[in-house]
mmCIF file with all atom_site columns, C-alpha atoms in Angstrom:
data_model
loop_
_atom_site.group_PDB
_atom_site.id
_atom_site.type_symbol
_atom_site.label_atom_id
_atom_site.label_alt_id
_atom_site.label_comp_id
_atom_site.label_asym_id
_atom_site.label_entity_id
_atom_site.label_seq_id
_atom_site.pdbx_PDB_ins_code
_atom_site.Cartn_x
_atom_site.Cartn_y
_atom_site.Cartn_z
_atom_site.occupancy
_atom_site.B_iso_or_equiv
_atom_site.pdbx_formal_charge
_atom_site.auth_seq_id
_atom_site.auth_comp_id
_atom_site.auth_asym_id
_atom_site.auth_atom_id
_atom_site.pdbx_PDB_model_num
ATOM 1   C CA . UNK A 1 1   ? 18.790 91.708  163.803 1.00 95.00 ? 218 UNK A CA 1
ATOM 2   C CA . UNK A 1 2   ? 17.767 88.422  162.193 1.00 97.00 ? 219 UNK A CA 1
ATOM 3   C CA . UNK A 1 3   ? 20.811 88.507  160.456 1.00 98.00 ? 220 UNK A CA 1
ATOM 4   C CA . UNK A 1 4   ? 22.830 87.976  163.490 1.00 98.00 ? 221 UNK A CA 1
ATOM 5   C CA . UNK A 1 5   ? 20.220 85.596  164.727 1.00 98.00 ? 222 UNK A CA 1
ATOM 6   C CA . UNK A 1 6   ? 20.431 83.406  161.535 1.00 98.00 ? 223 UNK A CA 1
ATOM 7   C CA . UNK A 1 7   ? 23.992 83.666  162.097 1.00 98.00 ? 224 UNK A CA 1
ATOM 8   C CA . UNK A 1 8   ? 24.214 82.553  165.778 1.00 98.00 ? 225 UNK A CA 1
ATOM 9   C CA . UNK A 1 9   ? 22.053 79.671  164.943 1.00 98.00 ? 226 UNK A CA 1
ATOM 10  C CA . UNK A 1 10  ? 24.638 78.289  162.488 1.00 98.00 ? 227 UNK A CA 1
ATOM 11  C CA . UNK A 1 11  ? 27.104 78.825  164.067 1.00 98.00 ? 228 UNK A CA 1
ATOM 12  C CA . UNK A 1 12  ? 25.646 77.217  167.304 1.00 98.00 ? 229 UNK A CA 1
ATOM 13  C CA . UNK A 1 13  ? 24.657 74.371  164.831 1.00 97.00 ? 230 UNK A CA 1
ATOM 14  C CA . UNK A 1 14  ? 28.628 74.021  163.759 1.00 97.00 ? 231 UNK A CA 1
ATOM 15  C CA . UNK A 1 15  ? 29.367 74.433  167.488 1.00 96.00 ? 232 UNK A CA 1
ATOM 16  C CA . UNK A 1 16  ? 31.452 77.454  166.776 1.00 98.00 ? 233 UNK A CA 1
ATOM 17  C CA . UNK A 1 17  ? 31.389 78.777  170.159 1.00 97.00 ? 234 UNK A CA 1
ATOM 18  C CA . UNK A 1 18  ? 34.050 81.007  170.131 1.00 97.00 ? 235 UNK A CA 1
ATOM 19  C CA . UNK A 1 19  ? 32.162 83.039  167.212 1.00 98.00 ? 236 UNK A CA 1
ATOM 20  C CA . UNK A 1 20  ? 28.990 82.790  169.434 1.00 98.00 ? 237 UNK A CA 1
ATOM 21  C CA . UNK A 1 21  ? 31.420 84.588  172.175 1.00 98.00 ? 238 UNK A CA 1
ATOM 22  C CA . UNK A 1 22  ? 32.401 87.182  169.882 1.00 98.00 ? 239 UNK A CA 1
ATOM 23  C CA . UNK A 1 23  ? 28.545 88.193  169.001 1.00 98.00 ? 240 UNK A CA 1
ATOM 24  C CA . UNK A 1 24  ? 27.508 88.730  172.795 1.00 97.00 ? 241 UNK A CA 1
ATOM 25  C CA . UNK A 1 25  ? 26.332 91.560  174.107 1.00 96.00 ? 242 UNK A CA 1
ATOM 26  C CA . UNK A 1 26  ? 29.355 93.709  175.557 1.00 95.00 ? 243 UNK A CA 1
ATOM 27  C CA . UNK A 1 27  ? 27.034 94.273  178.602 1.00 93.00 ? 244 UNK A CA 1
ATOM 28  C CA . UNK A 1 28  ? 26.668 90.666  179.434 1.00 94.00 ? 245 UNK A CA 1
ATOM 29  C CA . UNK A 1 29  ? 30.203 90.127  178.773 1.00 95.00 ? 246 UNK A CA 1
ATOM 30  C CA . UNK A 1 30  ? 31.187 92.597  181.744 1.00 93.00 ? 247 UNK A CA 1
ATOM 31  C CA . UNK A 1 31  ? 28.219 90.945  183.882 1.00 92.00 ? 248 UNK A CA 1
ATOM 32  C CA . UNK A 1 32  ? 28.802 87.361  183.217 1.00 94.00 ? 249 UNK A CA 1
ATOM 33  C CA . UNK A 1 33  ? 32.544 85.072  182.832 1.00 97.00 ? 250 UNK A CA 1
ATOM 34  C CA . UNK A 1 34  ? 32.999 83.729  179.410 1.00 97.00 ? 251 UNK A CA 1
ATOM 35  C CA . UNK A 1 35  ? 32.415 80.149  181.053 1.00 97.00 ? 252 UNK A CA 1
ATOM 36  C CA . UNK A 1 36  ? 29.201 81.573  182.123 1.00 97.00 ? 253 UNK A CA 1
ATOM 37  C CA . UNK A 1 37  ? 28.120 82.579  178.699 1.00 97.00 ? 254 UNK A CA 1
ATOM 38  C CA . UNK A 1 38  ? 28.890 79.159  176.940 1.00 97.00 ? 255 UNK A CA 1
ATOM 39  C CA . UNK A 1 39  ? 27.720 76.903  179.307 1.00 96.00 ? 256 UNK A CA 1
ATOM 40  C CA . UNK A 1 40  ? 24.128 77.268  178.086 1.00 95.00 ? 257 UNK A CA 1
ATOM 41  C CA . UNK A 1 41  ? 25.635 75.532  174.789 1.00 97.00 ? 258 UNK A CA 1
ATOM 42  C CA . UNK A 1 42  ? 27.214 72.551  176.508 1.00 96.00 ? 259 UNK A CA 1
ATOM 43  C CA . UNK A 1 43  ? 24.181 72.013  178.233 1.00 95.00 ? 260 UNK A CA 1
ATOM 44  C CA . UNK A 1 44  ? 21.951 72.015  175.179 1.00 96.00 ? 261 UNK A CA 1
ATOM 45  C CA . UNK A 1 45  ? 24.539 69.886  173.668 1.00 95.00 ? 262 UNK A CA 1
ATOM 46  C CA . UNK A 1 46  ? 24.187 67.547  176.338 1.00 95.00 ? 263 UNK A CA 1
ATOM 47  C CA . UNK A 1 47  ? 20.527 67.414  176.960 1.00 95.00 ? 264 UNK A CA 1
ATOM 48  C CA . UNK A 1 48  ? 19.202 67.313  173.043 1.00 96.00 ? 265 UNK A CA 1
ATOM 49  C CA . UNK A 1 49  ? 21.919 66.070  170.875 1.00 95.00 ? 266 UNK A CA 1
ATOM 50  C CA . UNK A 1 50  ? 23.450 68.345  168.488 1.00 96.00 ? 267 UNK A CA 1
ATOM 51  C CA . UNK A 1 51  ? 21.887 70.541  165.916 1.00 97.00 ? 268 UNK A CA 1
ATOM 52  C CA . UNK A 1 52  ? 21.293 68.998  162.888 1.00 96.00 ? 269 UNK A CA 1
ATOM 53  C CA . UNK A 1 53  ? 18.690 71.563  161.044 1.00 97.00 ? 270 UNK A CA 1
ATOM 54  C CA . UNK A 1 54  ? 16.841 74.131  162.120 1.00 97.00 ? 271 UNK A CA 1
ATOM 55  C CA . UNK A 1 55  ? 14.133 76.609  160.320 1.00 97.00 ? 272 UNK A CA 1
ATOM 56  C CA . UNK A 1 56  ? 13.055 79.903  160.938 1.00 97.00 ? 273 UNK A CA 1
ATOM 57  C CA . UNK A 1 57  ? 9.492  79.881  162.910 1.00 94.00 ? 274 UNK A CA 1
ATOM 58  C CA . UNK A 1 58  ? 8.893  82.686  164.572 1.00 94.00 ? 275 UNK A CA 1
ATOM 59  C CA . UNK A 1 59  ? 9.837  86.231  166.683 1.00 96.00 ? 276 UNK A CA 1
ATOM 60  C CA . UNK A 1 60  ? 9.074  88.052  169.819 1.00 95.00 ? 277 UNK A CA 1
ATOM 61  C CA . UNK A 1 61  ? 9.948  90.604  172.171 1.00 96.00 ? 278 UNK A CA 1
ATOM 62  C CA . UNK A 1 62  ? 10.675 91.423  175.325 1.00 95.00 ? 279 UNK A CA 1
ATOM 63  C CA . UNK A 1 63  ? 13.161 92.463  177.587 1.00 94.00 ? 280 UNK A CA 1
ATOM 64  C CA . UNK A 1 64  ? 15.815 90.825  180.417 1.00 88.00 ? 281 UNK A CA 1
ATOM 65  C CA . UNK A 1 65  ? 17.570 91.441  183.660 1.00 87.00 ? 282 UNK A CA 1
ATOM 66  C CA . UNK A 1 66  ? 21.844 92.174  183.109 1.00 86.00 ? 283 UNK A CA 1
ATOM 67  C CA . UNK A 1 67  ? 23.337 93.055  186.347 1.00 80.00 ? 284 UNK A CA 1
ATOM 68  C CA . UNK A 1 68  ? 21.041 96.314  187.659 1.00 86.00 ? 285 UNK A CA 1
ATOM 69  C CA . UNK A 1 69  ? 19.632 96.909  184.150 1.00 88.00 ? 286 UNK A CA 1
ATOM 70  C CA . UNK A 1 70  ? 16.812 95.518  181.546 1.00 91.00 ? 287 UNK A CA 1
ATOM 71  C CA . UNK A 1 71  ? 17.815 95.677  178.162 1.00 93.00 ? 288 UNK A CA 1
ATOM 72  C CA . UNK A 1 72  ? 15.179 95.271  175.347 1.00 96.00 ? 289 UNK A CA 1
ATOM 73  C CA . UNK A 1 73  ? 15.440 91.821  173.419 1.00 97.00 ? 290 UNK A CA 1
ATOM 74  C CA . UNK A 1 74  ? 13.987 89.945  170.075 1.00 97.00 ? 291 UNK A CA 1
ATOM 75  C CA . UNK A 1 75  ? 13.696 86.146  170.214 1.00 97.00 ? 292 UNK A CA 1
ATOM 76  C CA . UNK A 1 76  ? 13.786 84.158  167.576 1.00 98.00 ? 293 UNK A CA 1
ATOM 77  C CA . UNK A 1 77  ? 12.399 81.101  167.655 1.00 97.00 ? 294 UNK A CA 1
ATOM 78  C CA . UNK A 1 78  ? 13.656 77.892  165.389 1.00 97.00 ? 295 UNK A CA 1
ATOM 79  C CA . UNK A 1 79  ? 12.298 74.806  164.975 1.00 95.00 ? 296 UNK A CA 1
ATOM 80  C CA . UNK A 1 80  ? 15.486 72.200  165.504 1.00 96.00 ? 297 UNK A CA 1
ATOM 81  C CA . UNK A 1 81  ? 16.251 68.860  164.770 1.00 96.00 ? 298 UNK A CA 1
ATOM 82  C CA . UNK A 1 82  ? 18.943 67.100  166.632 1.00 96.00 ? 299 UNK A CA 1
ATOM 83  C CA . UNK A 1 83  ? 20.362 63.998  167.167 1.00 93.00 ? 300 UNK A CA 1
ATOM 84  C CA . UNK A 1 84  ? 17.923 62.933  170.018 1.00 93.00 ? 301 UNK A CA 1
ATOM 85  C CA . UNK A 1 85  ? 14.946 64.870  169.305 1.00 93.00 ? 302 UNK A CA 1
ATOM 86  C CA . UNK A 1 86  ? 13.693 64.864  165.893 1.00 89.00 ? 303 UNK A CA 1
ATOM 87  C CA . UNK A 1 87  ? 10.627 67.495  166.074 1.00 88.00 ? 304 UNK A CA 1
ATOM 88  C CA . UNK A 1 88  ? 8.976  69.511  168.973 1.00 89.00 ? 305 UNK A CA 1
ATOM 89  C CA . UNK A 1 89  ? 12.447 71.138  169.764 1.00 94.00 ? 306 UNK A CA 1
ATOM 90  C CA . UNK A 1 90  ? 13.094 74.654  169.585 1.00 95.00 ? 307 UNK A CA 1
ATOM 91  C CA . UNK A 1 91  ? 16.024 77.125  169.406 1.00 97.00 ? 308 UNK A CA 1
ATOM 92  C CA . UNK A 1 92  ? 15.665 80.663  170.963 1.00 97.00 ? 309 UNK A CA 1
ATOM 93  C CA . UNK A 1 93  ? 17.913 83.144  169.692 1.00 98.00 ? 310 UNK A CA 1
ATOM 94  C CA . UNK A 1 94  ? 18.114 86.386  171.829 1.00 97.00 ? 311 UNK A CA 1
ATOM 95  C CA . UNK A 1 95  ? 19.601 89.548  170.018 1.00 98.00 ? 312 UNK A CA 1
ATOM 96  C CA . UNK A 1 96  ? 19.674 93.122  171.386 1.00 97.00 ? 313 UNK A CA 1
ATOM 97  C CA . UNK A 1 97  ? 21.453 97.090  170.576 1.00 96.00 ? 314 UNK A CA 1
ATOM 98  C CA . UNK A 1 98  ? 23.834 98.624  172.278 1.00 93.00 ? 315 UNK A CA 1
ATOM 99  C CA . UNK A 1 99  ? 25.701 101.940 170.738 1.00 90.00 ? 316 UNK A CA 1
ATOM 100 C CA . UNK A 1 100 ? 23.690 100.993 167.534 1.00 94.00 ? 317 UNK A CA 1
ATOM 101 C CA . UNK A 1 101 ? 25.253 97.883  166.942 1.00 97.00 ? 318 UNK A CA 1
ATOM 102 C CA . UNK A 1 102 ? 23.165 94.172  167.766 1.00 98.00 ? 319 UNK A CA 1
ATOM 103 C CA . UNK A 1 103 ? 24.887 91.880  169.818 1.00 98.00 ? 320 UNK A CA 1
ATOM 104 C CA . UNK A 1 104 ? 23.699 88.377  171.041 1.00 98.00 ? 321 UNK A CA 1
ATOM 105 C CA . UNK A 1 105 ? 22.204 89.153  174.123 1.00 97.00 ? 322 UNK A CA 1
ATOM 106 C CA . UNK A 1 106 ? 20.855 84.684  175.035 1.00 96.00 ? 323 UNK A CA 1
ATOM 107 C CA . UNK A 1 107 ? 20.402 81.766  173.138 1.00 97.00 ? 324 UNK A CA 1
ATOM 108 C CA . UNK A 1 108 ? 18.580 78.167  174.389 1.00 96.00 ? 325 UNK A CA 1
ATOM 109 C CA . UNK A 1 109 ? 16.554 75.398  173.143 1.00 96.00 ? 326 UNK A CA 1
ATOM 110 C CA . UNK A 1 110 ? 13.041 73.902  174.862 1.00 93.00 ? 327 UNK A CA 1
ATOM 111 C CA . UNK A 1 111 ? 10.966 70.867  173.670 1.00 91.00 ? 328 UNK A CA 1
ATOM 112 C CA . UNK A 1 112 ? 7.171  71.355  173.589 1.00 86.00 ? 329 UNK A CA 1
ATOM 113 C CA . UNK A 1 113 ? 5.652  67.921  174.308 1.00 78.00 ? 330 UNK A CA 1
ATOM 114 C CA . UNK A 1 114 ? 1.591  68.815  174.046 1.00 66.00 ? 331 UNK A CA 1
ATOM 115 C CA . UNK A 1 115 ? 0.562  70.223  170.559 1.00 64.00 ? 332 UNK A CA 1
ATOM 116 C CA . UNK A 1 116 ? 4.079  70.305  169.280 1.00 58.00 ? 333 UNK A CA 1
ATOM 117 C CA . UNK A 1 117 ? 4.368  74.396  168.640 1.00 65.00 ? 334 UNK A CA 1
ATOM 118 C CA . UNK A 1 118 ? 5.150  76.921  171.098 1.00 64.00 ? 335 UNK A CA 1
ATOM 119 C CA . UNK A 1 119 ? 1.836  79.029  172.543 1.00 58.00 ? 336 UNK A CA 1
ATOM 120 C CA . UNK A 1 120 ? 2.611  81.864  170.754 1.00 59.00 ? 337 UNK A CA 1
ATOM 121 C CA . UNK A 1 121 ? 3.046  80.122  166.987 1.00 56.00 ? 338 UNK A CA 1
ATOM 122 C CA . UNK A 1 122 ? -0.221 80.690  165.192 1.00 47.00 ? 339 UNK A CA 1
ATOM 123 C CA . UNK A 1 123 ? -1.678 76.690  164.183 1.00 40.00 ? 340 UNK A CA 1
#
């Protein structure tokens, strides 16, 4: 699983958003347009600059809604550095299984102005 969450960070770091496509969960793909999917990247693109590093920081689980169903999720968390925000930025990657295989199943980036880590991170 971090494999493909390693992955999907790089590639959303190249902007390679037709390989980000191709990793998504077939579930959200029959749920959501492709439009839908990527427009999470634009916006992150557009809001913090592009990615220019990004480190491994942390994981947790949970689960989210896709059409009438939950599915069970691991986020990782990365601490980014982009072109407008230099620290206190974060990139979630979301992966989940489906007929044994992991598929991207979110991705998204938040800034944490007080403390600088996300509430979870041990200091």
């Amino acid at each position: 699983m971090r494999a493909l969450a390693d992955q999907t960070a790089s590639q959303l770091a190249r902007n390679e958003l037709d390989a980000v496509y191709i990793s998504i969960s077939p579930k959200l793909k029959s749920a959501y347009s492709r439009d839908e999917l990527l427009n999470p990247a634009f916006a992150m693109q557009s809001t913090f600059g592009h990615i220019k590093s990004y480190d491994f920081e942390a994981i947790n689980y949970g689960k989210r809604g896709v059409g009438n169903e939950w599915i069970r999720i691991v986020k990782y968390w990365y601490h980014a550095e982009t072109d407008e925000y230099p620290d206190k930025t974060y990139l979630a990657v979301e992966v989940t299984q489906e007929l044994g295989e992991y598929y991207v199943a979110g991705y998204s980036m938040e800034r944490v102005l007080l403390g600088g880590k996300l509430p979870f991170l041990k200091h």
